[in-house]
Short mmCIF file of C-alpha atoms in Angstrom, two decimals:
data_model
loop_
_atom_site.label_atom_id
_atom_site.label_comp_id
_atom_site.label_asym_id
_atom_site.label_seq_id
_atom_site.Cartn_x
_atom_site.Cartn_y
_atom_site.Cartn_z
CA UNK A 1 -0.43 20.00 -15.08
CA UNK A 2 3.30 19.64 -15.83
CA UNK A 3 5.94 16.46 -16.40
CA UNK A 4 7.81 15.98 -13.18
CA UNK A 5 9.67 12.91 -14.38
CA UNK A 6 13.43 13.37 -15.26
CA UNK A 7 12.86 13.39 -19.02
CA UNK A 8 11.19 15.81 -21.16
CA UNK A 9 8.55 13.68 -22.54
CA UNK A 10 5.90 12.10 -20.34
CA UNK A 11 5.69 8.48 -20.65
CA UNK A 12 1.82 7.63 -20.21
CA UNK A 13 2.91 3.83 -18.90
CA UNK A 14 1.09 3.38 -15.50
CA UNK A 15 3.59 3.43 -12.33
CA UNK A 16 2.90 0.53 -9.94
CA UNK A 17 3.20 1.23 -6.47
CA UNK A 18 3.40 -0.57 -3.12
CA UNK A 19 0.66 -2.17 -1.47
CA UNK A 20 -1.33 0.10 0.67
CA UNK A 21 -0.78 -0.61 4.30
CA UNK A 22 -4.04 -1.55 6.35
CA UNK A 23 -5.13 1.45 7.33
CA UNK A 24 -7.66 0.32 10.20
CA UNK A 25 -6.44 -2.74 12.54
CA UNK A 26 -3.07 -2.54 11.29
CA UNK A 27 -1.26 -3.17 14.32
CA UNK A 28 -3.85 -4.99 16.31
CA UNK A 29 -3.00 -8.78 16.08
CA UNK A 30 1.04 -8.01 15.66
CA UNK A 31 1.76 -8.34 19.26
CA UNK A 32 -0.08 -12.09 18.58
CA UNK A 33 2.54 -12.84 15.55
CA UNK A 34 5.28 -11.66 17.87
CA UNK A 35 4.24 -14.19 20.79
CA UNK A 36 3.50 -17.25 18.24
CA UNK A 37 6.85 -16.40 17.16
CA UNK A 38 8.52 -16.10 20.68
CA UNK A 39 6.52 -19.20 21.56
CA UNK A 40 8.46 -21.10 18.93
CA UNK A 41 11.72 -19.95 18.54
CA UNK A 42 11.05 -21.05 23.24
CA UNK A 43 9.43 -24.59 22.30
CA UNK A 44 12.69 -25.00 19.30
CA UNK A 45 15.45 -24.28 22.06
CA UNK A 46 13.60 -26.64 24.49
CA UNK A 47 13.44 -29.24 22.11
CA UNK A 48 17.29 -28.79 20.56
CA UNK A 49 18.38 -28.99 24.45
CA UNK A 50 16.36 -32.04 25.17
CA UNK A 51 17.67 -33.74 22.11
CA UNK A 52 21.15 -32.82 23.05
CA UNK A 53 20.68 -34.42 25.86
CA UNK A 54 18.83 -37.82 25.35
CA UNK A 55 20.72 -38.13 22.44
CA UNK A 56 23.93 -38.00 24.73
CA UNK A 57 22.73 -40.44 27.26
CA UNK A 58 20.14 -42.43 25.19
CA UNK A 59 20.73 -45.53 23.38
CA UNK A 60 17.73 -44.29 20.72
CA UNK A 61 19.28 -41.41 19.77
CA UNK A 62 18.70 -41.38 16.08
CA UNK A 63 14.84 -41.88 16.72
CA UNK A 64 14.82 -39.24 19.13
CA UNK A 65 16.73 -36.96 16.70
CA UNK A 66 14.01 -37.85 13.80
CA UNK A 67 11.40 -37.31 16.46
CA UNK A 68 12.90 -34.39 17.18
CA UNK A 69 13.51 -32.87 13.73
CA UNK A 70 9.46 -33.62 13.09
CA UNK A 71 8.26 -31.50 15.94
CA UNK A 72 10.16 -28.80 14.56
CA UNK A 73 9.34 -29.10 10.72
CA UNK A 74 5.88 -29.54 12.10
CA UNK A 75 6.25 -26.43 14.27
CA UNK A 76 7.78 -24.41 11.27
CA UNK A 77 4.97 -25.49 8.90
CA UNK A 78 1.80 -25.15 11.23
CA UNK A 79 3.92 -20.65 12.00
CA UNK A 80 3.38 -20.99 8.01
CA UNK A 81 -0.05 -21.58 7.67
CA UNK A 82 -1.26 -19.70 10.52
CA UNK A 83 0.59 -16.59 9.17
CA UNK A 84 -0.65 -17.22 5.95
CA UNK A 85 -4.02 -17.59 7.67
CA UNK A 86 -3.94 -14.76 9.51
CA UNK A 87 -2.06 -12.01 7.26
CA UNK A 88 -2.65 -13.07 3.72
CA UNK A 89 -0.54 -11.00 1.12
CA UNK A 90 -2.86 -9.90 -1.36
CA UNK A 91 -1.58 -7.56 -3.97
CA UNK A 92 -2.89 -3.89 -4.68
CA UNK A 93 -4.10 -3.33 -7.95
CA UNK A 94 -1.91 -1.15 -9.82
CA UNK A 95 -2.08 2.51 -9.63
CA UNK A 96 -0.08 5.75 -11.21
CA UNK A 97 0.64 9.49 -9.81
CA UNK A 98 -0.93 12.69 -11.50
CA UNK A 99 0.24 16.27 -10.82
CA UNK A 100 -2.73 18.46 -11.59
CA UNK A 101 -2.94 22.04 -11.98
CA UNK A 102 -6.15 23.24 -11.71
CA UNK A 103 -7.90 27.06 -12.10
CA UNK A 104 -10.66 26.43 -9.03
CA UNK A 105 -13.33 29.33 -8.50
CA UNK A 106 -13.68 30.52 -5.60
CA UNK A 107 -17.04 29.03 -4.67
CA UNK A 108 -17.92 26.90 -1.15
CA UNK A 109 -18.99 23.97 -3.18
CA UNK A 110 -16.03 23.85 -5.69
CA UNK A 111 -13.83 21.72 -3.60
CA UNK A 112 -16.20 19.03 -2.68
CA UNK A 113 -17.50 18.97 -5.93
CA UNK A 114 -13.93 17.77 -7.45
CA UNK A 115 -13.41 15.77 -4.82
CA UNK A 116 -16.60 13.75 -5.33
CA UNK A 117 -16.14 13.65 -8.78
CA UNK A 118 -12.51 12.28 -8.07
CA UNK A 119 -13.83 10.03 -5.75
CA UNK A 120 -16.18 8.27 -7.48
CA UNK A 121 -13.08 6.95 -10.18
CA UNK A 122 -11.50 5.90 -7.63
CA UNK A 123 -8.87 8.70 -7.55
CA UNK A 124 -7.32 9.63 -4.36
CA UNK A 125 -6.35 12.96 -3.67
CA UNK A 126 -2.61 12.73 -1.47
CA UNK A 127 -1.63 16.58 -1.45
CA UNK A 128 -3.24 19.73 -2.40
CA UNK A 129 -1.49 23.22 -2.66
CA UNK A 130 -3.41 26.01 -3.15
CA UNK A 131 -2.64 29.21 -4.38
CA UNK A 132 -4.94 32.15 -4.50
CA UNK A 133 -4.76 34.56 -7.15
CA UNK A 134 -7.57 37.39 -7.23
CA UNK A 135 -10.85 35.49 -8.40
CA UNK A 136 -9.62 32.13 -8.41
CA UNK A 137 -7.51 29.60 -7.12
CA UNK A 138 -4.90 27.51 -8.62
CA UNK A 139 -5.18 24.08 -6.82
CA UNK A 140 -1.50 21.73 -7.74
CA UNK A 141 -3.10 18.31 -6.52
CA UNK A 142 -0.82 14.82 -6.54
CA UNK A 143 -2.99 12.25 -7.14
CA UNK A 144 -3.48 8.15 -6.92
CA UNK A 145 -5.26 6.51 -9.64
CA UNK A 146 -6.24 3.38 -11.10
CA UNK A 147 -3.92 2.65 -13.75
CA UNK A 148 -6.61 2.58 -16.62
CA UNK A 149 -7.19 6.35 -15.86
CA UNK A 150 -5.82 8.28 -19.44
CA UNK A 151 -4.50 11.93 -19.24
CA UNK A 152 -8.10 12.76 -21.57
CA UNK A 153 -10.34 11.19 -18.82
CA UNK A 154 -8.45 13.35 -16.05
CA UNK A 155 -9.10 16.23 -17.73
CA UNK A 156 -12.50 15.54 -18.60
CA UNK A 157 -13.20 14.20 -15.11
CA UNK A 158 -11.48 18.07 -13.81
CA UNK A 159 -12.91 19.75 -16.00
CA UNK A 160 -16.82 18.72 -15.26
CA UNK A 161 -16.38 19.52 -11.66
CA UNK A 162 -15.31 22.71 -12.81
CA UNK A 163 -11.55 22.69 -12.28
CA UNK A 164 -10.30 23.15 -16.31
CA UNK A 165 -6.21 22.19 -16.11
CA UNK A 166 -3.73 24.69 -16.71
CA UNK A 167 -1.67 22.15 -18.40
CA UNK A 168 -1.25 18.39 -19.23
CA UNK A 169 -1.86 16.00 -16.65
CA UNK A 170 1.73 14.71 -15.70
CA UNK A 171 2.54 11.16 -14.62
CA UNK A 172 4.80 11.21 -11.99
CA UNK A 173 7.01 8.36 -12.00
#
């Protein structure tokens, strides 16, 4: 495993990334969002216009306008809390990037068995390149992992599922 940052010596300080998008019912209530939101911006115009106009004719015009200004801060804050409600922004825990350079044999369990073994830590596996060589394969995975993960317990975790690294697990950041 090899140093892919743009300096020569790794830095071993995790790399937070993005929250994950939902991977299952991500787009399923958007089209609701979109018509709450449609609904209001509808109901706002309706109400501006209406105020425009009683306003103009009305001798309570400045109760209208306060009435008027309420329906919309009470529009605006129920949008809030229903998004809120609805879509709450949770944060991903923290995670880093490996490159890993592996020396796989050529057996039909080899492959699950790092994968399980990656698995169970929590480490997901986002590419894997292999290249053949006569005997064995050398696997270049990129990898997502918890942040607490140390270039020793990669190894170790590799190296029990019987990929042993070529080189040093590299932190991509």
């Amino acid at each position: 495993m090899e140093q892919t940052e743009h300096t020569e010596h790794p830095t071993m300080q995790p790399t937070p990334t993005l929250p994950r998008a939902r991977r299952r019912g991500a787009g399923t209530h958007r089209w609701r969002r979109d018509s709450v939101e449609l609904a209001a911006v509808f109901v706002s115009v309706t109400a501006a216009d209406l105020v425009a106009k009683i306003v103009v004719r009305g001798p309570d015009g400045p109760v209208v306008l306060a009435a008027a200004a309420l329906a919309l801060l009470s529009t605006a804050l129920f949008h809030t809390w229903w998004s809120q409600r609805h879509h709450p922004h949770s944060p991903a825990p923290p995670t880093a990037l490996w490159r890993v350079r592996t020396a796989a044999r050529s057996t039909p369990d080899g492959l699950a068995r790092v994968h399980t073994a990656l698995a169970d830590q929590h480490v997901a596996v986002l590419s894997r390149q292999p290249h053949p060589l006569p005997g064995t394969t050398v696997d270049e995975l990129y990898l997502r992992a918890p942040h607490t993960l140390t270039p020793t317990d990669l190894t170790t975790l590799l190296a029990t599922a019987g990929h042993p690294l070529l080189d040093t697990p590299t932190r991509i950041g």
